[in-house]
CSV table of C-alpha atoms and ligand atoms in Angstrom, one decimal:
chain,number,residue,atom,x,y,z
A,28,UNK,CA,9.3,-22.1,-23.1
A,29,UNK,CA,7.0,-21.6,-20.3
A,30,UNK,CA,9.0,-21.6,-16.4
A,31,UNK,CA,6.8,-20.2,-13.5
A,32,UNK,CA,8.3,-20.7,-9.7
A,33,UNK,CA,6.8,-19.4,-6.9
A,34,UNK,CA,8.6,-17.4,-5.0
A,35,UNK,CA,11.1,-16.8,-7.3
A,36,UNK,CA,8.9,-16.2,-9.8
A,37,UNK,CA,10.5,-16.9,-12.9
A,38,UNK,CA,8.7,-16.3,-15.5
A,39,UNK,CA,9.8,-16.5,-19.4
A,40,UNK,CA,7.5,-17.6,-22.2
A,41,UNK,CA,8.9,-14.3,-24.2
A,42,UNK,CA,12.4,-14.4,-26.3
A,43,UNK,CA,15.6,-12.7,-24.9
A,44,UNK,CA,16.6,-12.6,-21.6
A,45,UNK,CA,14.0,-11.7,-18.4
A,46,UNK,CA,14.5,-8.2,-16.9
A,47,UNK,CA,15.7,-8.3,-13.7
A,48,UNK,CA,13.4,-7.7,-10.6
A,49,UNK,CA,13.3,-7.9,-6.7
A,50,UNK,CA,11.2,-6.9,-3.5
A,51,UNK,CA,13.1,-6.1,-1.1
A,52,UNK,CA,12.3,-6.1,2.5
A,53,UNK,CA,12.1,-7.6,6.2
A,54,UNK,CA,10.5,-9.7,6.3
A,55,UNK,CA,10.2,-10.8,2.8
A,56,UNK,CA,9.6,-14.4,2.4
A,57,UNK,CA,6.4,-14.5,2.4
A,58,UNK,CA,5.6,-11.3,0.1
A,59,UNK,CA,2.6,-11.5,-2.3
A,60,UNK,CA,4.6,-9.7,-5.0
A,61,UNK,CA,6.4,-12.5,-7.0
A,62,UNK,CA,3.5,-13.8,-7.5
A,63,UNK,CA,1.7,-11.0,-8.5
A,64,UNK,CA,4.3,-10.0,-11.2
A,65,UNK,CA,4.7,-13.4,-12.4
A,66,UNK,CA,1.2,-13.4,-13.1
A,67,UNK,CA,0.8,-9.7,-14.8
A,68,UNK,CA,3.9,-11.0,-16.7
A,69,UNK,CA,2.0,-13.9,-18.5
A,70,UNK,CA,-0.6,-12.1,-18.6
A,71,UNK,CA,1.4,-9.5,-21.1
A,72,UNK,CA,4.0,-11.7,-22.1
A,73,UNK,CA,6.9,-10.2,-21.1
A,74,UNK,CA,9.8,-12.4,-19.7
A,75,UNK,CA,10.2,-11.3,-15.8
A,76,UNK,CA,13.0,-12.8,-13.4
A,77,UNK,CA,11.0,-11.5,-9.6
A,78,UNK,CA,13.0,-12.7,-6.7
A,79,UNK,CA,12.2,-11.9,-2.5
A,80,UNK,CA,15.5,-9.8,-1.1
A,81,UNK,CA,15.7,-10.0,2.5
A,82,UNK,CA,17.3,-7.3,3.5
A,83,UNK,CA,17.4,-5.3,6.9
A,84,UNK,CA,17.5,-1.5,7.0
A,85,UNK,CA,21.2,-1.7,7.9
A,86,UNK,CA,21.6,-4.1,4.8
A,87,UNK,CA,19.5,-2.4,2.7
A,88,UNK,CA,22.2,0.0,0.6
A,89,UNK,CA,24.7,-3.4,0.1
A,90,UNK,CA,22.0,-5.2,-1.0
A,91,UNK,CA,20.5,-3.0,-3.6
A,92,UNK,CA,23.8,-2.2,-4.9
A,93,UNK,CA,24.9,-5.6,-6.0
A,94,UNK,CA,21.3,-6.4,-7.2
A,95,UNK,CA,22.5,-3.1,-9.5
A,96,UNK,CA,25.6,-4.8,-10.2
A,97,UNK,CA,23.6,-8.2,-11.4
A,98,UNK,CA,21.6,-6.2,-13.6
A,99,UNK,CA,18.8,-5.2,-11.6
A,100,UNK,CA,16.7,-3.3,-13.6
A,101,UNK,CA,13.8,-2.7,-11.1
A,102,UNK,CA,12.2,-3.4,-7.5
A,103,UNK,CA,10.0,-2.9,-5.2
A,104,UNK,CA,10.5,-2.1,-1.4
A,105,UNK,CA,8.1,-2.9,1.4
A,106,UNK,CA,8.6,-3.1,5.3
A,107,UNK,CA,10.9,-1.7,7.0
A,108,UNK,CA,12.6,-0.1,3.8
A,109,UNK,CA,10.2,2.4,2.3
A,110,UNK,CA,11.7,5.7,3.6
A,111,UNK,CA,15.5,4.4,3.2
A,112,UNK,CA,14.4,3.8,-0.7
A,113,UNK,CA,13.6,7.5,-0.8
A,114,UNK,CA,17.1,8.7,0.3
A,115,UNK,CA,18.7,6.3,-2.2
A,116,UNK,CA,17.4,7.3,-4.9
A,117,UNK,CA,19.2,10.0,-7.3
A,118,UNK,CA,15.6,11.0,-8.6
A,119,UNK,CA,12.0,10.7,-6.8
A,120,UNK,CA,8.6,11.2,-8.9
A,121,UNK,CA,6.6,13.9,-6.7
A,122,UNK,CA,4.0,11.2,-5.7
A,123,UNK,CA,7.2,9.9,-3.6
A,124,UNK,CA,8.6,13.0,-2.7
A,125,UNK,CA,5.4,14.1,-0.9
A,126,UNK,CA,5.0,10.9,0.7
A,127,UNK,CA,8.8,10.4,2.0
A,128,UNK,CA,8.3,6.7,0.9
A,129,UNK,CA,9.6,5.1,-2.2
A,130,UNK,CA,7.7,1.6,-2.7
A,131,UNK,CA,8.9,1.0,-6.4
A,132,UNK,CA,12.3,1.7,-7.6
A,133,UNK,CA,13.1,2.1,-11.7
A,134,UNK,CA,16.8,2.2,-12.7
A,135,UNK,CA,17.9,4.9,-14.9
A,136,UNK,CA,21.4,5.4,-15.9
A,137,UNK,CA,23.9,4.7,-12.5
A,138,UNK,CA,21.3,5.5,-9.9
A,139,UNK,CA,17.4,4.9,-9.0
A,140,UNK,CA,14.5,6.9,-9.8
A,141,UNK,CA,11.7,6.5,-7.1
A,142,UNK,CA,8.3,6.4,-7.3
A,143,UNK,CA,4.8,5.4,-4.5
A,144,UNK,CA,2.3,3.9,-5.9
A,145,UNK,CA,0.8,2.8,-2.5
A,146,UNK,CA,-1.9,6.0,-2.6
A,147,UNK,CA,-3.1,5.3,-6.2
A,148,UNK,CA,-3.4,1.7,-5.8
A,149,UNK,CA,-5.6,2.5,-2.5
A,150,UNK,CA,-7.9,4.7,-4.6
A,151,UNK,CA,-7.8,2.7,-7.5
A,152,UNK,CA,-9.0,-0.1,-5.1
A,153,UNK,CA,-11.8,1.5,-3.5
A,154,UNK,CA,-13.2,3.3,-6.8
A,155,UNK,CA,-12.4,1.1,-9.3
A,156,UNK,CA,-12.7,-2.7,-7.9
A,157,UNK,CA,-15.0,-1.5,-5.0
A,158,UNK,CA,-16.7,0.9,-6.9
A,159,UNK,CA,-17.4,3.2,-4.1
A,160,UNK,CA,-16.9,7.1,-4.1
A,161,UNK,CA,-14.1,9.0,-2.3
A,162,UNK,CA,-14.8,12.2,-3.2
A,163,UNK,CA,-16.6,14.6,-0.3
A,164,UNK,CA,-16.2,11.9,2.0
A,165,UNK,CA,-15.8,12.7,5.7
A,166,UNK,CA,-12.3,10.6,6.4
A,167,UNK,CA,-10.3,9.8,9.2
A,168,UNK,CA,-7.1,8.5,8.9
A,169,UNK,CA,-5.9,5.9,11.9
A,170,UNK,CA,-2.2,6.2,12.3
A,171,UNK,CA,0.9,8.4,11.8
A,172,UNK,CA,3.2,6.3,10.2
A,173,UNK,CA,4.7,5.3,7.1
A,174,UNK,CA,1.7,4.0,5.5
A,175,UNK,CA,-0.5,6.3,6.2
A,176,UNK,CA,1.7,9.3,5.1
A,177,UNK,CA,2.0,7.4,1.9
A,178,UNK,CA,-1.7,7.4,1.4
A,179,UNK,CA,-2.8,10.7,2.6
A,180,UNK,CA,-2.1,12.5,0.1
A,181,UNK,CA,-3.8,10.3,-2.4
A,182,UNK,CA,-7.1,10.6,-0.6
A,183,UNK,CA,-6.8,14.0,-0.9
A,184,UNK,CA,-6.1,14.3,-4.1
A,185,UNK,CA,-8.9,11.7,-4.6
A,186,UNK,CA,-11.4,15.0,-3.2
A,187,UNK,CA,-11.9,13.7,0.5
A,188,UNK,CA,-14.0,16.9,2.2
A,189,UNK,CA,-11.8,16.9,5.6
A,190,UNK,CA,-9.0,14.1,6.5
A,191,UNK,CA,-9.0,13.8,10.2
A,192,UNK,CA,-5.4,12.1,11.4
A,193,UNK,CA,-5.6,10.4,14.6
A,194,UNK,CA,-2.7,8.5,16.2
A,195,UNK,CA,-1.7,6.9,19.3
A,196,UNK,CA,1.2,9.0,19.8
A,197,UNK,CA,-0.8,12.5,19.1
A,198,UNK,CA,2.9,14.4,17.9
A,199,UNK,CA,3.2,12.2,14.6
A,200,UNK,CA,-0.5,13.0,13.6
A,201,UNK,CA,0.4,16.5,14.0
A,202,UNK,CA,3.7,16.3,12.5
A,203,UNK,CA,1.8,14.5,9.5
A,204,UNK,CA,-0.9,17.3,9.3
A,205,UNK,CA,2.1,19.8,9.1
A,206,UNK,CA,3.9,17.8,6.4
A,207,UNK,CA,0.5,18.3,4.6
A,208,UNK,CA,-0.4,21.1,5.1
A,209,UNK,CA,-3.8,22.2,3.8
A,210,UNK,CA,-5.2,23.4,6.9
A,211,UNK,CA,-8.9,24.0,5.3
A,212,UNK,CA,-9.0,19.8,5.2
A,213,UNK,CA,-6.8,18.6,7.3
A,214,UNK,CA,-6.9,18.3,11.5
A,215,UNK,CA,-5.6,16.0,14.4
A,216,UNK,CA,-8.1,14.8,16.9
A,217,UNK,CA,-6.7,13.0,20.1
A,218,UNK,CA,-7.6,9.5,19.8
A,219,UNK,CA,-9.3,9.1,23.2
A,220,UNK,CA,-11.2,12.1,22.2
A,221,UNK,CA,-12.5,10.6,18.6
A,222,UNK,CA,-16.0,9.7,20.5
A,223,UNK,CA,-16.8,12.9,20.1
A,224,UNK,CA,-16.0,13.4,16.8
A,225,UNK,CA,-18.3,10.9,15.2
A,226,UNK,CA,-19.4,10.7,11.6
A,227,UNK,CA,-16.7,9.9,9.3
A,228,UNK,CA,-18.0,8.0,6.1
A,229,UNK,CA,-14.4,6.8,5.2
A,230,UNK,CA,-12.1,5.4,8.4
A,231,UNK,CA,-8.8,3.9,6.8
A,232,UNK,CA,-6.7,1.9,9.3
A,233,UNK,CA,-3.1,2.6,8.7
A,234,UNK,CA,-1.4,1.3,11.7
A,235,UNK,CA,0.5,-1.6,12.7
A,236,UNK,CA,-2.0,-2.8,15.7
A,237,UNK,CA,-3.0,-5.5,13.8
A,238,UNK,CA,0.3,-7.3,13.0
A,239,UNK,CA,1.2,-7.4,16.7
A,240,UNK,CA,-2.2,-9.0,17.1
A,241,UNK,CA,-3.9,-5.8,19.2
A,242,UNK,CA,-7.2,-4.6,19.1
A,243,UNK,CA,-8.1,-0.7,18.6
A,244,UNK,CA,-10.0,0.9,21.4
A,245,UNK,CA,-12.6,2.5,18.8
A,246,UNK,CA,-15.7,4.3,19.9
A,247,UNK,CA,-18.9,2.9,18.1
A,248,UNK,CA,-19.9,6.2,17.4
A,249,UNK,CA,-17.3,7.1,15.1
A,250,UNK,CA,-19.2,6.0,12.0
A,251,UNK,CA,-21.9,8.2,9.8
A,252,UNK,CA,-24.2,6.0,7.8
A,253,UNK,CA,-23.0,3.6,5.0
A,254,UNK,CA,-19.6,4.0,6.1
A,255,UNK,CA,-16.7,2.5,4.6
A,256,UNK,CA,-14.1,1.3,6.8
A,257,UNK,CA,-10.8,-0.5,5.5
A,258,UNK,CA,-7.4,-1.9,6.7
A,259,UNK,CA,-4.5,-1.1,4.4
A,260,UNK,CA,-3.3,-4.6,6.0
A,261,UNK,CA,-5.1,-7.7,4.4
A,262,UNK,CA,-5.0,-11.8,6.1
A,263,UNK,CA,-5.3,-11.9,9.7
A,264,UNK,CA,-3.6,-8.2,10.4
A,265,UNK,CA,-6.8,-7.1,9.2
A,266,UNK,CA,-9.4,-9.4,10.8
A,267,UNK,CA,-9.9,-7.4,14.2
A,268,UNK,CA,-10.4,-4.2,12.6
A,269,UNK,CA,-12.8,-5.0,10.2
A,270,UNK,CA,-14.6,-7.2,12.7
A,271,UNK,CA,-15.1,-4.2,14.9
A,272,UNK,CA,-16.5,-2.8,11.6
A,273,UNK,CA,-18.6,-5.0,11.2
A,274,UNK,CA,-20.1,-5.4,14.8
A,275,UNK,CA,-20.9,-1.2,14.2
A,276,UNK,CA,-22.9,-1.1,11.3
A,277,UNK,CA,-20.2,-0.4,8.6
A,278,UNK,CA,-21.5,-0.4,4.8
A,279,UNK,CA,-18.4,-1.7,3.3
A,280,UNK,CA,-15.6,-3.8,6.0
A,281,UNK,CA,-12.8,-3.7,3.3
A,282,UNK,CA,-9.2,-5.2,3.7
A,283,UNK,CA,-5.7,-4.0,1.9
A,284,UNK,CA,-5.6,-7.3,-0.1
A,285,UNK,CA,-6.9,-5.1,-3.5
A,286,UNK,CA,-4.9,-2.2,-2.5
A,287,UNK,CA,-1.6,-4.8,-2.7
A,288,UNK,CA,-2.4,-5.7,-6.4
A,289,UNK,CA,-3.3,-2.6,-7.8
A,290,UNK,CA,-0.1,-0.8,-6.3
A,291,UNK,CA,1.7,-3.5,-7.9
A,292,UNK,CA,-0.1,-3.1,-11.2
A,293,UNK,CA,1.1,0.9,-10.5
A,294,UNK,CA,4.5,-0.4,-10.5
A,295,UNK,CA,4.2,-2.9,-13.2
A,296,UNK,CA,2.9,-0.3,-15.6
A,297,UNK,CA,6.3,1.9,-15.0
A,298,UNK,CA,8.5,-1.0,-15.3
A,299,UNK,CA,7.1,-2.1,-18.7
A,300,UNK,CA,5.0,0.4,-20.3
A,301,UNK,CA,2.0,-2.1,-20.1
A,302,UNK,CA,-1.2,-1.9,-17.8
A,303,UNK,CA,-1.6,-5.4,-16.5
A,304,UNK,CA,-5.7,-6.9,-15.2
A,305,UNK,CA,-5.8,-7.1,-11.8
A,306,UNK,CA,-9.3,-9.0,-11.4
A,307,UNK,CA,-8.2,-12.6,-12.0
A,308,UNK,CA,-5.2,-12.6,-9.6
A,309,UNK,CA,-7.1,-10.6,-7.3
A,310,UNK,CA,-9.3,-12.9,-7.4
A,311,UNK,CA,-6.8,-16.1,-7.2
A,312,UNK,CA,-5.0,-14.3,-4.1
A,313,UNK,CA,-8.6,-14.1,-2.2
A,314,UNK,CA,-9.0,-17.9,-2.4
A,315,UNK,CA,-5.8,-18.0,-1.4
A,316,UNK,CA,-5.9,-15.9,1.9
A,317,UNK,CA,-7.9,-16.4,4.8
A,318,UNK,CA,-11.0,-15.1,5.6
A,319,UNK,CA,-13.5,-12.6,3.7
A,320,UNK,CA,-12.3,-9.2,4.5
A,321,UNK,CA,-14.3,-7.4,2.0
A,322,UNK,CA,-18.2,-6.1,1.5
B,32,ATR,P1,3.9,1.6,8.9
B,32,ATR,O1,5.0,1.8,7.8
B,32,ATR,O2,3.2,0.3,8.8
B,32,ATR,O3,3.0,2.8,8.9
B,32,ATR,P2,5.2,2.7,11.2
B,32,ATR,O4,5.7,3.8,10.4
B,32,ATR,O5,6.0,2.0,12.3
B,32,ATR,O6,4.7,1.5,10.3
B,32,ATR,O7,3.8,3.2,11.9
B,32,ATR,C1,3.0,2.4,12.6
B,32,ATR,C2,1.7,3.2,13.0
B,32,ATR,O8,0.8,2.4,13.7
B,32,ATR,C3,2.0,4.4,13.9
B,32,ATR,O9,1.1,5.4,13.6
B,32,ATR,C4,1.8,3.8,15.3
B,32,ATR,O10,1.5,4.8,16.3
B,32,ATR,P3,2.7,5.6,17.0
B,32,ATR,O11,3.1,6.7,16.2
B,32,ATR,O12,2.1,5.9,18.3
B,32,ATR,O13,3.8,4.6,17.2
B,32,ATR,C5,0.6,3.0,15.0
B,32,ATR,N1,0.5,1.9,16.0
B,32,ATR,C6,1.3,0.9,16.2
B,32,ATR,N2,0.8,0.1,17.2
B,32,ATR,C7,-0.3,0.6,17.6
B,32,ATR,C8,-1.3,0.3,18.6
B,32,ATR,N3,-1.2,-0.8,19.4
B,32,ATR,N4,-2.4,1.1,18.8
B,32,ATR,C9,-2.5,2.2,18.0
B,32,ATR,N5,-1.6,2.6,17.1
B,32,ATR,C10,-0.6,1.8,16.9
């Protein structure tokens, strides 16, 4: 028997009964995830029951519990929930820890173990799909925030030379830096300042500007070369930064949309023991979406 809907995203074409699985978050109804997992799941032929949870921050706890209570065997968390994961869980993996975010959530026993896969699934994105070099790259890293902690640390570990963290609000860039540590690598450059600090060959955009429909105030000369500039967002969140990429000479204009399904294959692997393709839903999702965000 062969059941796929969208959005719930049943899928069972294995025998026994599907494992239990959720995304929670706010909103949620229009996550990319069931869709994702429903296709790595018939891809490997395993049975998979992936259902959106709306949940707010203040609902977040309930929720989770009596997805526990239904069977809920694993889940992932996206926006607003990422950092309330991380203090729910009885164990985090230190990819998680470091990064004070839990995207991906893997029950063991009475309680959750958390893990990010939000940093490898950018790396894996940008060396593996992309097939584009992090390491000894000049970086700066726009924003201060949730998703750019969970990412920072991956670049580093990727072998960036020096991560730059600029933010709107210059206290949570340096609050980040200190949270990092590795003071060789790391600095904070005011944002109005980043004129004069031109050059980077990797510019990752991890704030929220674009969902609220606002434009950066970017200096044309902050790119070296061949750079490569990409938006951990993907759709239309995405659109204004990489047009400004674009209009200054950038190598590679890159959206989040790869970053989304190789995290998720991160997470699928963990749930299931099995390493899912990425390329054909990848490639499904990018007819899906509007626009061209990449290369
Ligand atoms: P996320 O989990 O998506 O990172 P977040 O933790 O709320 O969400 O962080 C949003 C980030 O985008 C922050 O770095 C924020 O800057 P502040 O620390 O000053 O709030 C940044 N941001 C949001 N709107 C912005 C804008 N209009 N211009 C520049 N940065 C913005």
């Amino acid at each position: 028997m062969q059941t796929i809907e969208e959005g719930t995203a049943q899928v069972t074409h294995t025998q026994g009964d599907p494992g239990l699985y959720a995304v929670f978050g706010q909103p949620v109804a229009h996550s990319l995830s069931p869709r994702i997992h429903a296709a790595f799941a018939r891809q490997r032929s395993i049975a998979l029951d992936y259902q959106p949870i709306e949940a707010s921050a203040e609902e977040f706890v309930g929720a989770l519990a009596a997805f526990a209570a239904r069977g809920g065997c694993g889940a992932n968390v996206t926006l607003p929930l990422k950092q309330h994961a991380a203090r729910l869980c009885l164990s985090v993996s230190e990819r998680a820890r470091r990064a004070d975010s839990v995207n991906t959530l893997v029950r063991r026993g009475e309680g959750w173990h958390g893990e990010s896969t939000d940093g490898a699934g950018l790396i894996r994105d940008i060396t593996g799909r992309h097939r584009l070099y992090v390491r000894g790259r000049r970086t700066l890293l726009l924003g201060a925030g949730g998703a750019a902690r969970a990412v920072a640390f991956a670049l580093l570990d990727a072998g960036v030379s020096e991560l730059t963290i600029s933010n709107r609000t210059p206290e949570h860039a340096d609050s980040l830096a200190d949270a990092i540590g590795d003071p060789e690598r790391v600095n904070t450059r005011y944002w109005n300042d980043l004129g004069n600090w031109g050059g980077f060959d990797l510019v990752i955009n991890a704030t929220s500007a674009g969902h609220d429909n606002i434009s950066l105030a970017l200096p044309s000369s902050l790119l070296a070369s061949r750079a490569i500039c990409y938006d951990l967002s993907y759709g239309s969140a995405s659109f204004g930064f990489l047009a400004w990429a674009r209009s200054v000479g950038a190598g590679h204009a890159i959206d989040g949309l790869g970053m989304l399904v190789e995290q998720a294959a991160e997470a699928f692997e963990i749930w299931h023991g099995k390493r899912p393709a990425t390329d054909s839903i990848y490639a499904e999702l990018r007819a899906y979406l509007p626009g061209d965000a990449e290369d």
